[in-house]
Coordinates of C-alpha atoms and ligand atoms in Angstrom, one line a residue:
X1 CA 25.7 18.7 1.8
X2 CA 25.5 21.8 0.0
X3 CA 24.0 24.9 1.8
X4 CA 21.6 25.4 -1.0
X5 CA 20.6 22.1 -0.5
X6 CA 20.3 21.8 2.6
X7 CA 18.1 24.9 3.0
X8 CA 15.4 23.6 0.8
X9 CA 15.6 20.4 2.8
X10 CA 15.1 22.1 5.6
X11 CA 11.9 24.1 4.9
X12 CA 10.4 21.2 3.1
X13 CA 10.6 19.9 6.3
X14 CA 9.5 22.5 8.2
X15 CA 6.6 23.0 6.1
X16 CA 5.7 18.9 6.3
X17 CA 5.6 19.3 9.9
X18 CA 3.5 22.5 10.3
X19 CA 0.8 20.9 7.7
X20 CA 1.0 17.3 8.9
X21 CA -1.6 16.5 6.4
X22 CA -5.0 14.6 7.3
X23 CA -6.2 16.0 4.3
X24 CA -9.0 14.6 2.7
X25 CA -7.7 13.5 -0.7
X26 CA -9.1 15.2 -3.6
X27 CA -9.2 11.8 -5.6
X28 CA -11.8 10.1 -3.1
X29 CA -13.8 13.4 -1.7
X30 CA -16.1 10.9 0.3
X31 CA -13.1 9.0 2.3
X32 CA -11.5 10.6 4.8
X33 CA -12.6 13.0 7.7
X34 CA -11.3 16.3 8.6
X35 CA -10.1 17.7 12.4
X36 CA -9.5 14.1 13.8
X37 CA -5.8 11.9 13.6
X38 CA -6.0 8.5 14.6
X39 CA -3.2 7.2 16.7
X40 CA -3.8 3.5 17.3
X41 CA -6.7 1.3 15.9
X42 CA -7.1 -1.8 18.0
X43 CA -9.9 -4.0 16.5
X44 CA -11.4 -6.9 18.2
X45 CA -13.4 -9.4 15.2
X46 CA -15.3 -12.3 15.9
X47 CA -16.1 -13.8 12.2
X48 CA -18.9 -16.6 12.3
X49 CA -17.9 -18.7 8.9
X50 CA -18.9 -19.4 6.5
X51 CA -20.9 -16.6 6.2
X52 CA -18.2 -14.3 7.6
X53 CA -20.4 -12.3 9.7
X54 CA -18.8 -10.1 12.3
X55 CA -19.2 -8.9 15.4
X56 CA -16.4 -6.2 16.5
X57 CA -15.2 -3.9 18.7
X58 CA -12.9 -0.8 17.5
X59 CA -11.1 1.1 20.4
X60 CA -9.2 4.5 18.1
X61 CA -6.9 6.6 19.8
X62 CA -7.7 9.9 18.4
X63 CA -6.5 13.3 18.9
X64 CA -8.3 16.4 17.9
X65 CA -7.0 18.6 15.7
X66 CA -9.4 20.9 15.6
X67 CA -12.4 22.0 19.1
X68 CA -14.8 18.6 18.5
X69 CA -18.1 19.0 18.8
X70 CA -19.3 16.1 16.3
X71 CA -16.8 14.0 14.2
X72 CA -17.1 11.1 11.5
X73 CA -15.6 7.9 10.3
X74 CA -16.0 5.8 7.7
X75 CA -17.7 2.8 8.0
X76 CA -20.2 0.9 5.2
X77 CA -22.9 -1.4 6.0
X78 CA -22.3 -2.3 9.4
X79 CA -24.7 -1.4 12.3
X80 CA -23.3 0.5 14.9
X81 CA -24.8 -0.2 18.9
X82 CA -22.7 2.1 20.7
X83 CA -20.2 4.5 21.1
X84 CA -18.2 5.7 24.4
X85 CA -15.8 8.2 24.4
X86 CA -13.6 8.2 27.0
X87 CA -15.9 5.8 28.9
X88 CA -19.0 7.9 28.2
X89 CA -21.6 6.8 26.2
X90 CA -21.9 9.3 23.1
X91 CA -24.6 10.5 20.4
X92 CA -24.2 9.0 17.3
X93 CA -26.0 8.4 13.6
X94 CA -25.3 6.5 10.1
X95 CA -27.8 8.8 8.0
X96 CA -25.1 9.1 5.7
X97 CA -24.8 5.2 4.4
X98 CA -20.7 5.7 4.6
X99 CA -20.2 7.6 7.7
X100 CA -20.6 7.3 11.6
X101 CA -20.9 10.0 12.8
X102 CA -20.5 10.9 16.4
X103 CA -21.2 13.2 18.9
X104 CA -19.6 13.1 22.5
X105 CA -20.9 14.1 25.5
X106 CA -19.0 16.9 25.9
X107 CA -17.2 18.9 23.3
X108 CA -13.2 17.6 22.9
X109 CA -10.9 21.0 22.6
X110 CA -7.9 20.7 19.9
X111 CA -5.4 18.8 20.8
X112 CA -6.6 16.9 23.1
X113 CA -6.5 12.9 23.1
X114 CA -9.2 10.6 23.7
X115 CA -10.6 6.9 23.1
X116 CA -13.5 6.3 20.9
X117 CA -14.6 2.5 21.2
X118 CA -17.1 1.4 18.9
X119 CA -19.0 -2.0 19.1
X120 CA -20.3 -2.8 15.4
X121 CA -21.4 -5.9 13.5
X122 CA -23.3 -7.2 10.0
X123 CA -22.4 -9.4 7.3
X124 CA -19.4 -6.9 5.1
X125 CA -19.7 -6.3 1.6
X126 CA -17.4 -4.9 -0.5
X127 CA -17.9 -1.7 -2.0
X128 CA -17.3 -0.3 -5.4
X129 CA -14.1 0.7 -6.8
X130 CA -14.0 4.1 -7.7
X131 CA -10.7 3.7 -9.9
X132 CA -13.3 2.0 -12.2
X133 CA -16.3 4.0 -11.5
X134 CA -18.2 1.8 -14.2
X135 CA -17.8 -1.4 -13.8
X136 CA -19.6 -3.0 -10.7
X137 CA -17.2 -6.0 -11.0
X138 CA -14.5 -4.0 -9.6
X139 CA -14.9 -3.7 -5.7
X140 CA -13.0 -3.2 -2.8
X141 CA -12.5 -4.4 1.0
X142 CA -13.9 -7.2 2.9
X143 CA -14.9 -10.4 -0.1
X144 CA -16.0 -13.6 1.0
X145 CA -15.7 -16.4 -1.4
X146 CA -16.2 -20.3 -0.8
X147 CA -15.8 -20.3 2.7
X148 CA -13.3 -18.3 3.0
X149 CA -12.7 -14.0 3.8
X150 CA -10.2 -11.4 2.6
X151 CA -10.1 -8.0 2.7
X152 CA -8.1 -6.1 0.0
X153 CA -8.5 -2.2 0.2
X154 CA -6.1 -0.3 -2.2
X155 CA -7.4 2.3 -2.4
X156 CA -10.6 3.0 -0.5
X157 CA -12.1 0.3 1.4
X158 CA -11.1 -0.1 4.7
X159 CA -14.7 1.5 5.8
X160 CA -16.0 -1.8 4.9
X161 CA -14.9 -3.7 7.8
X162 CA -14.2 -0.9 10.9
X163 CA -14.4 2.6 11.5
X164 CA -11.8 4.3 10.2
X165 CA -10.1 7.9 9.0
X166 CA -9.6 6.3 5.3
X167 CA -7.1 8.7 3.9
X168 CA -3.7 8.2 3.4
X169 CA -2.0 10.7 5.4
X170 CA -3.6 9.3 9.1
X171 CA -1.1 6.5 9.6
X172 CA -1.7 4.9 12.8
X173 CA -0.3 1.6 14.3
X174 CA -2.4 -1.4 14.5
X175 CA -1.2 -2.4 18.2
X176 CA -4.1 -5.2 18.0
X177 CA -5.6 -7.3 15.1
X178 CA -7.4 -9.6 17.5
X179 CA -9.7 -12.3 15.2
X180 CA -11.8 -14.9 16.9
X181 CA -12.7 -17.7 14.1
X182 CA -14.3 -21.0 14.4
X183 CA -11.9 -23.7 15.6
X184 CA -10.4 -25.1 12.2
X185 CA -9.7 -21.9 10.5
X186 CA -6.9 -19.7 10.6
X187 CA -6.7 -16.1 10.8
X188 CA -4.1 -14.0 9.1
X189 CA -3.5 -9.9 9.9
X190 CA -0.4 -7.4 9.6
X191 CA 2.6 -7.9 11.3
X192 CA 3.5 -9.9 13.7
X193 CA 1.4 -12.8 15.1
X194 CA 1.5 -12.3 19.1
X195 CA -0.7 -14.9 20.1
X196 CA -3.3 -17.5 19.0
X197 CA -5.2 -18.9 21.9
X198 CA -8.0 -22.4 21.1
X199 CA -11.0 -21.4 23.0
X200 CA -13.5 -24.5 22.9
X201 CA -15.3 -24.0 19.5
X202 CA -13.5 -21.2 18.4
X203 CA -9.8 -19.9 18.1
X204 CA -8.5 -16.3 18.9
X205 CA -5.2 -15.1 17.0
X206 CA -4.0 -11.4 17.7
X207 CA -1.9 -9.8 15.4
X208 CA 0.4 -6.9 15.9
X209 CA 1.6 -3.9 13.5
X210 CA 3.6 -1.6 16.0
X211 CA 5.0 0.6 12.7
X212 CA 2.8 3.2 11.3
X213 CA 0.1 1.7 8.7
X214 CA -1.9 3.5 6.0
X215 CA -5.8 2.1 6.8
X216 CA -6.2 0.7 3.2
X217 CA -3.0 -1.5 3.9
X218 CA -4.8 -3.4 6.7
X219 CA -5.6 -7.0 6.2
X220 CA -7.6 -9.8 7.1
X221 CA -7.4 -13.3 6.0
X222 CA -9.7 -16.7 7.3
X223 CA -9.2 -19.8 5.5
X224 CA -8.0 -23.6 5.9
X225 CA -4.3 -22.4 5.9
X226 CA -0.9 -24.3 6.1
X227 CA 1.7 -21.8 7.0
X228 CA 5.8 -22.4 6.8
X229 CA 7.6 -20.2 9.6
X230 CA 11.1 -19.3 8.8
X231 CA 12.9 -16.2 9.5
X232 CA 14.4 -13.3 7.5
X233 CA 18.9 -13.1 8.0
X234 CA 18.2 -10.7 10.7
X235 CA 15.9 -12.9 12.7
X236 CA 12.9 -11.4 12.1
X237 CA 9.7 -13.6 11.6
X238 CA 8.9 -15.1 8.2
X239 CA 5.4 -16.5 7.6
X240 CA 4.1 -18.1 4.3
X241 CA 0.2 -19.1 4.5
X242 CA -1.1 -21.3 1.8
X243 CA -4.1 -23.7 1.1
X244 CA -4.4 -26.6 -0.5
X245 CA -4.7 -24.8 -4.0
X246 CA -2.3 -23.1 -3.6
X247 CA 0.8 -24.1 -6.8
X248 CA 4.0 -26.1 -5.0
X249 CA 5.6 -23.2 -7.5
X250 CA 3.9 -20.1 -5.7
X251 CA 5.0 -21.2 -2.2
X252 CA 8.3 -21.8 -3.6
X253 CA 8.7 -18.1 -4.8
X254 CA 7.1 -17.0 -1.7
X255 CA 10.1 -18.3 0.1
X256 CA 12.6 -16.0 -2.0
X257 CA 11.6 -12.9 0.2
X258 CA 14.1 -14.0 2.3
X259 CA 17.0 -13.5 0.0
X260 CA 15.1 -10.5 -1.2
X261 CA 15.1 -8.8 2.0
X262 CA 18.5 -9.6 2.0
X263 CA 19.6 -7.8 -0.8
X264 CA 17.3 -5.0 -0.7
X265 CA 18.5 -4.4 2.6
X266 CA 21.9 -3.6 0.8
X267 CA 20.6 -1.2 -1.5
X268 CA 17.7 0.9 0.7
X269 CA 18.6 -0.1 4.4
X270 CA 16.7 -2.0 6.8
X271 CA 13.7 -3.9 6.0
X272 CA 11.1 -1.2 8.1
X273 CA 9.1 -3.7 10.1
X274 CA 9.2 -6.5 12.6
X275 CA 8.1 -9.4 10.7
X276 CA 6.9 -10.5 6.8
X277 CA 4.8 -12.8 5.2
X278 CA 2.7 -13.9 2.4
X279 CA -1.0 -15.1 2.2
X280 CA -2.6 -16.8 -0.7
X281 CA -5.9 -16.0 -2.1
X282 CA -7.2 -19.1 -4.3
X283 CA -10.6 -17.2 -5.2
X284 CA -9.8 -17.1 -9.0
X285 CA -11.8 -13.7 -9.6
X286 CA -8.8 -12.1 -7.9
X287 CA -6.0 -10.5 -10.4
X288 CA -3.8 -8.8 -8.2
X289 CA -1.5 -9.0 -5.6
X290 CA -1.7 -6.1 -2.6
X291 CA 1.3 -5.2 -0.5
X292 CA -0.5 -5.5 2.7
X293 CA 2.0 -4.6 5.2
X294 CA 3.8 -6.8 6.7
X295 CA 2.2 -9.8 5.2
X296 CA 1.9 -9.1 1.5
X297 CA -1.3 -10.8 -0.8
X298 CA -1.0 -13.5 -3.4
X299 CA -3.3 -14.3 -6.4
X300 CA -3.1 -18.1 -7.2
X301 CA 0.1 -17.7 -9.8
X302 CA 2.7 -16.3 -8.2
X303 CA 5.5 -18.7 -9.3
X304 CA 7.4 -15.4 -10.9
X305 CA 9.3 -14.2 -8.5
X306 CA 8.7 -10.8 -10.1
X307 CA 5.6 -10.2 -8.5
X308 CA 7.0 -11.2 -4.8
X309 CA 10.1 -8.7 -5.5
X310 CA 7.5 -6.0 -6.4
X311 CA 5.4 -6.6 -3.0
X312 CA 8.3 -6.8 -1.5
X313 CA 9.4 -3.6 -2.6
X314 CA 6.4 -1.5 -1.4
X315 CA 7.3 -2.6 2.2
X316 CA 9.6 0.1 1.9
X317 CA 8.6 2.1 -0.8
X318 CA 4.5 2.7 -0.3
X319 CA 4.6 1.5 3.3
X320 CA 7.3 2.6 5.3
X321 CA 7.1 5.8 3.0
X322 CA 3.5 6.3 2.2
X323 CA 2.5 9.0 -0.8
X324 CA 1.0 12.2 0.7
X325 CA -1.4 11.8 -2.3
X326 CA -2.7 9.6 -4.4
X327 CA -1.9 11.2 -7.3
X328 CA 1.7 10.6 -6.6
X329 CA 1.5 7.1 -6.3
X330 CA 3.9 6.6 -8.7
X331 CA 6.4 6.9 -5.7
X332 CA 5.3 3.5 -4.6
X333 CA 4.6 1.9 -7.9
X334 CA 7.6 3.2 -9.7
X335 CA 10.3 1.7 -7.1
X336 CA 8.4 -1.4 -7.0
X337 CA 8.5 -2.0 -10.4
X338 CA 11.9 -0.7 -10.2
X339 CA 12.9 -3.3 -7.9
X340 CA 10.8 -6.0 -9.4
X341 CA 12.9 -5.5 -12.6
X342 CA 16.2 -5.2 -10.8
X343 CA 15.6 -8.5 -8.7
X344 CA 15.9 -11.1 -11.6
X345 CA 18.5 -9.3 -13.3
X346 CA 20.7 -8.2 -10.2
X347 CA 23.8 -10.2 -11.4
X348 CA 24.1 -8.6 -14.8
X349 CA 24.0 -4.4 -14.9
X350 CA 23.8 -5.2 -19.1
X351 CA 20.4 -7.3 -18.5
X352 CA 19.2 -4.9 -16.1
X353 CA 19.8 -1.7 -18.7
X354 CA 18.2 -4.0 -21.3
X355 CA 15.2 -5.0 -19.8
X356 CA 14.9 -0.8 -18.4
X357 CA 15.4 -0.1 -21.8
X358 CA 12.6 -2.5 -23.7
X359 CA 10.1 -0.7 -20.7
X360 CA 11.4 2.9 -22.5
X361 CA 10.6 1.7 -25.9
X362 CA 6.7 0.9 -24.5
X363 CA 6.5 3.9 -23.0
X364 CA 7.7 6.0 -26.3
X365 CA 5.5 4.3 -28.7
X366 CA 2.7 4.0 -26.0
X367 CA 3.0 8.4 -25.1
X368 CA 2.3 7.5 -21.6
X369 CA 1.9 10.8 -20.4
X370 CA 3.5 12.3 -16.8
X371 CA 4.3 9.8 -14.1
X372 CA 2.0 12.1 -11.6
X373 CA -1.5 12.0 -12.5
X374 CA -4.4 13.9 -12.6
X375 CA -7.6 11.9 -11.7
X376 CA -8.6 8.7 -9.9
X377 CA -8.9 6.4 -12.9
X378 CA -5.2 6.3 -13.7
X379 CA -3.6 5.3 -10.1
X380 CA -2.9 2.3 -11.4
X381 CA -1.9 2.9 -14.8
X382 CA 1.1 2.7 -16.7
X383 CA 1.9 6.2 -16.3
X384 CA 2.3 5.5 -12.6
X385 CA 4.1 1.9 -12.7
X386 CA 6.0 2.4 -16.2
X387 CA 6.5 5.9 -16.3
X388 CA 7.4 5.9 -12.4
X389 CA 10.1 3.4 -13.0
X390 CA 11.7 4.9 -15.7
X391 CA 12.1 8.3 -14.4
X392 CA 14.0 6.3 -11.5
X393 CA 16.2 5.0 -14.2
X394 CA 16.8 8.3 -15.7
X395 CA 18.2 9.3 -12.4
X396 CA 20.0 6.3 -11.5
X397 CA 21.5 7.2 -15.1
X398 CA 22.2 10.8 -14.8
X399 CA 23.8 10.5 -10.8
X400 CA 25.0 7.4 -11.4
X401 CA 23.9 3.9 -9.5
X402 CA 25.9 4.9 -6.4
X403 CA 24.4 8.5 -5.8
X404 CA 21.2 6.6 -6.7
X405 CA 20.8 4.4 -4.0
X406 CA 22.5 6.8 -1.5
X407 CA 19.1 8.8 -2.5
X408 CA 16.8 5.7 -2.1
X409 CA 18.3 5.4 1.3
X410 CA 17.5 8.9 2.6
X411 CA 14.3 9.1 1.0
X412 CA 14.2 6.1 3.8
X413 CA 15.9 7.4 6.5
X414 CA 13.9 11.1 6.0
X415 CA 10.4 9.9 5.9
X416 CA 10.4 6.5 7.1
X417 CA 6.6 6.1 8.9
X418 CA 5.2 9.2 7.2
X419 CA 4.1 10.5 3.9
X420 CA 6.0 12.5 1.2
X421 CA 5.6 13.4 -1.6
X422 CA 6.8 14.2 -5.1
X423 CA 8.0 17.8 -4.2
X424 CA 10.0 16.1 -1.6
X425 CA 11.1 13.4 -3.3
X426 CA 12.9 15.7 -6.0
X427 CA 14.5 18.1 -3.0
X428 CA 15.7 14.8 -1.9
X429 CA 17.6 13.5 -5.0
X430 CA 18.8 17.1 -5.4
X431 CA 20.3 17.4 -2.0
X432 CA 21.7 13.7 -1.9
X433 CA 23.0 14.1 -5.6
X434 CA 24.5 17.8 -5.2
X435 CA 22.8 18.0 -8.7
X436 CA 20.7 20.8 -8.9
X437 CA 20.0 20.5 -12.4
X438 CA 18.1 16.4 -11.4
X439 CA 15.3 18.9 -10.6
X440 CA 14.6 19.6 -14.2
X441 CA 15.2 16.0 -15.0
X442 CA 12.4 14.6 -12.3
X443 CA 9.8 17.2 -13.2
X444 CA 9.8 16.6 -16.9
X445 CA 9.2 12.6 -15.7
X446 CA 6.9 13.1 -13.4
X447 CA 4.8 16.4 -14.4
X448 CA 5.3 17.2 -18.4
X449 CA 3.9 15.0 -21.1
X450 CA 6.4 14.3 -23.3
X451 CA 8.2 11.0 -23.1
X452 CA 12.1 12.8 -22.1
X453 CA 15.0 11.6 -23.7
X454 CA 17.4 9.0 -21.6
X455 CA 20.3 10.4 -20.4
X456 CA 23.1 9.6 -22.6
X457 CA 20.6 7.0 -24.6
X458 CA 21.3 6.3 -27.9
X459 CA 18.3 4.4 -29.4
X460 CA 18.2 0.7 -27.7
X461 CA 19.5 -2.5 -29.8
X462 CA 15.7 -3.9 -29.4
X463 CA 14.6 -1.0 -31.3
X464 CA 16.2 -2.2 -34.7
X465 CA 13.5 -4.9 -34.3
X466 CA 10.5 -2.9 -34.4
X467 CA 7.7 -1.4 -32.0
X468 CA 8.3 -2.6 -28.5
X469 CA 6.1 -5.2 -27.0
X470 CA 4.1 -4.7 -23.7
X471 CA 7.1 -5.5 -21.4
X472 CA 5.8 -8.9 -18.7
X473 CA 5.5 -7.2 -15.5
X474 CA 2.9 -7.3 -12.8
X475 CA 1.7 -3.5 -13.4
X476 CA 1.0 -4.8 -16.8
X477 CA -0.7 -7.9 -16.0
X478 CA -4.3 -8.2 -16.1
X479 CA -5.2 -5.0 -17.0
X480 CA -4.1 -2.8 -14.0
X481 CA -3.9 0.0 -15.7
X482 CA -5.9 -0.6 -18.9
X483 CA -8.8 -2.6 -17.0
X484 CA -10.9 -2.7 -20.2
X485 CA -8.6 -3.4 -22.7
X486 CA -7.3 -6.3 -19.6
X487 CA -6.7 -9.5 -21.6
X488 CA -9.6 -12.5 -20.9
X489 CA -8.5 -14.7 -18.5
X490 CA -8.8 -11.2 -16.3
X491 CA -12.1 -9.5 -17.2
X492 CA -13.2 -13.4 -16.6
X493 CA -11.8 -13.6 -13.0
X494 CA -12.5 -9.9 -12.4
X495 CA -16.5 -10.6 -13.5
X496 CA -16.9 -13.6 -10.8
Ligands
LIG1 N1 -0.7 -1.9 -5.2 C1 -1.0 -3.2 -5.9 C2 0.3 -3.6 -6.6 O1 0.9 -2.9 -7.3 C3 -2.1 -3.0 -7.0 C4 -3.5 -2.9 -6.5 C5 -4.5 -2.8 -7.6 N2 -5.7 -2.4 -6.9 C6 -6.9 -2.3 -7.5 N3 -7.9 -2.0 -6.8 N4 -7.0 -2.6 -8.8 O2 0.8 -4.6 -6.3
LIG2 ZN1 2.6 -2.3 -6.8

């Protein structure tokens, strides 16, 4: 390593660790709660069905980082009848419609740990999604649809079904998913399933996510499921849930995640937790897939095994590694596309430069502006999926594909279970690379607005053939980033 290298390495990690984040984000003001970090959330749900109405208990390890004398948590429209901390019953109010906030009975000094158990329950609604601020048919968190519950949270809606510190720098584990369900149903959470126990009219399944989990990553699904258990080359658990609706094709791609791991494996190191899955949605007015952790989420239509490379991906890149901000999300949904372009075309370097190149052509004729962006609409643009993959390119380009993945792997290895971002992610590929000059390179791709030049590109053979089409690929898809210019089939399903 070179000793200029390896002293900016070294302070960026010194000053990670003296800031350790739990910042509220500036994207979603609301979300988020200074002076606490959660440690452990252990939720307890009992779901009646069909109406999906719950009755929980949430136990938080929480450690003050700050003296406590009165602390909040999100939660939305569910009724709070008590609070004990440490034992001790404790003051508490929801005046604010999206916040608990409580009040122990004595003050907590900083740094000290304690246990906040809150018994909640009401029928959850989803809330709206503020990457769309103005359309009320985009909403986020707990949905039930035809019998059946889901809770998708990317970005903001955890709140919506426990109390939680909804920012994306409190990672906690999950050491309990526990969901009680009439008998019949199934009931599908993160990680690994530890137990599922028939109980007379009802059935109890407890899941387990012993890694560090961002809150909007946490899952839960009830339906009539068939599952198919396999495992992954390593022997970790493989679970596929499906319902009757569910394509013959999607399950069949579902099943490809355990080559995938495989070979990602190869490239980035270890797959980062104990167990994977996938779970089906069939409500139709769903467009998008979520990389809940662990057990990634299916639309109906996943037959391309595109979209299970790209969920796939984010297990490492979004998960393991989480952004510091959202505004950098582009180091999640630049590798996944990355990946989700690599996985089809891993047998042929030529297709592979082809297909990266018809995605540089978009972007150029499109102007898609930095990959980092500046306000809440555009997380989930093309800037962030497009423009994120391409500057990934342009350094797998300029280091060349060895030196790239060496990076990818230390970007693993450095922050795996904690959040980075950009600025790190640049020290990173300069210290891995010896490159110094991959600095200039990564900000113009990620901070300036102009479209840079590929290294070494000459003008692609596509190009002779006139403007570049909108390449097929799941950022793409339904209006992710463009939600009103999304074709019909999607404002359709996104209007149910
Ligand atoms: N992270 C998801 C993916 O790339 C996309 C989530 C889109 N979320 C939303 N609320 N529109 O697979
Ligand atoms: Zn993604």
């Amino acid at each position: 390593m070179h000793a200029f290298a390896k002293a900016v390495v070294l302070a960026a990690g010194l000053a990670l660790a003296a800031s350790s984040a739990h910042a509220v984000d500036p994207f979603f003001p609301t979300f988020g709660n200074n002076g606490i970090d959660v440690r452990n959330y252990d939720l307890d749900l009992d779901v009646a069905m069909p109406s999906s109405r719950l009755t929980a208990k949430a136990t938080l390890d929480i450690r003050a980082l700050e003296d406590i004398t009165t602390f909040r948590l999100d939660l939305t429209g569910l009724t709070v009848s008590e609070v004990l901390i440490d034992g001790v019953p404790a003051v508490f109010n929801q005046r604010n419609e999206s916040k608990l906030t409580i009040r122990p009975r004595v003050a907590i000094p900083k740094g000290k740990s304690f246990k906040a158990v809150i018994s909640y329950a009401g029928a959850p609604k989803p809330i709206q999604d503020p990457t769309v601020p103005d359309d009320p048919s985009y909403q986020l968190g707990w949905f039930t649809y035809d019998g059946a519950t889901y809770a998708l949270s990317e970005p903001v809606g955890a709140s919506t079904f426990y109390p939680s510190n909804d920012e994306p720098t409190d990672k906690a584990t999950f050491n309990r998913i526990a969901i009680t369900v009439p008998a019949g149903y199934t009931a599908v959470a993160n990680g690994l399933l530890k137990s599922t126990t028939p109980l007379g009219a009802k059935t109890r399944f407890v899941w387990s996510m012993d890694e560090p989990m961002t809150t909007w990553l946490a899952t839960v699904h009830i339906n009539r499921f068939d599952v198919k258990v396999t495992a992954t080359t390593t022997g970790k658990p493989l679970r596929f849930y499906s319902t009757a609706a569910t394509p013959a094709a999607d399950v069949a791609s579902y099943a490809k995640s355990r080559s995938m791991i495989a070979y990602f494996e190869t490239l980035v190191g270890p797959y980062p937790f104990d167990s994977y899955g996938s779970v089906v949605v069939d409500d139709p007015a769903l467009y998008y897939a979520l990389e809940t952790q662990g057990m990634s989420t299916f639309p109906l239509g996943a037959a391309d095994e595109g979209i299970v490379a790209h969920e796939l991906a984010h297990q490492w890149f979004g998960n393991s590694v989480s952004v510091a901000a959202w505004a950098d999300l582009w180091l999640a949904e630049g590798f996944a596309t990355y990946f989700e372009v690599l996985w089809p075309n891993r047998r042929s370097p030529a297709a592979f430069d082809a297909a990266m190149r018809r995605m540089y052509d978009y972007a150029v004729d499109a102007q898609l502006g930095p990959a980092v962006v500046d306000r809440p609409e555009d997380i989930f643009s093309d800037r962030t999926y497009v423009r994120g993959a391409l500057a990934l390119y342009a350094l797998q380009l300029k280091v060349g594909t060895e030196t790239f993945f060496r990076i990818a792997r230390t970007w693993q290895e450095t922050y795996r279970g904690r959040n980075a971002n950009s600025r790190q992610f640049i020290l990173t590929a300069v210290d891995v690379s010896g490159d110094r000059t991959v600095s200039t390179l990564l900000s113009d791709w990620l901070f300036k607005a102009p479209v840079p030049p590929l290294p070494g590109g000459q003008p692609s053979a596509a190009r002779r053939l006139g403007p570049a089409p909108k390449p097929d690929l799941v950022g793409l898809r339904c209006g992710r980033g463009s939600h009103r210019g999304a074709p019909a089939v999607c404002a359709g399903a996104a209007a149910n």
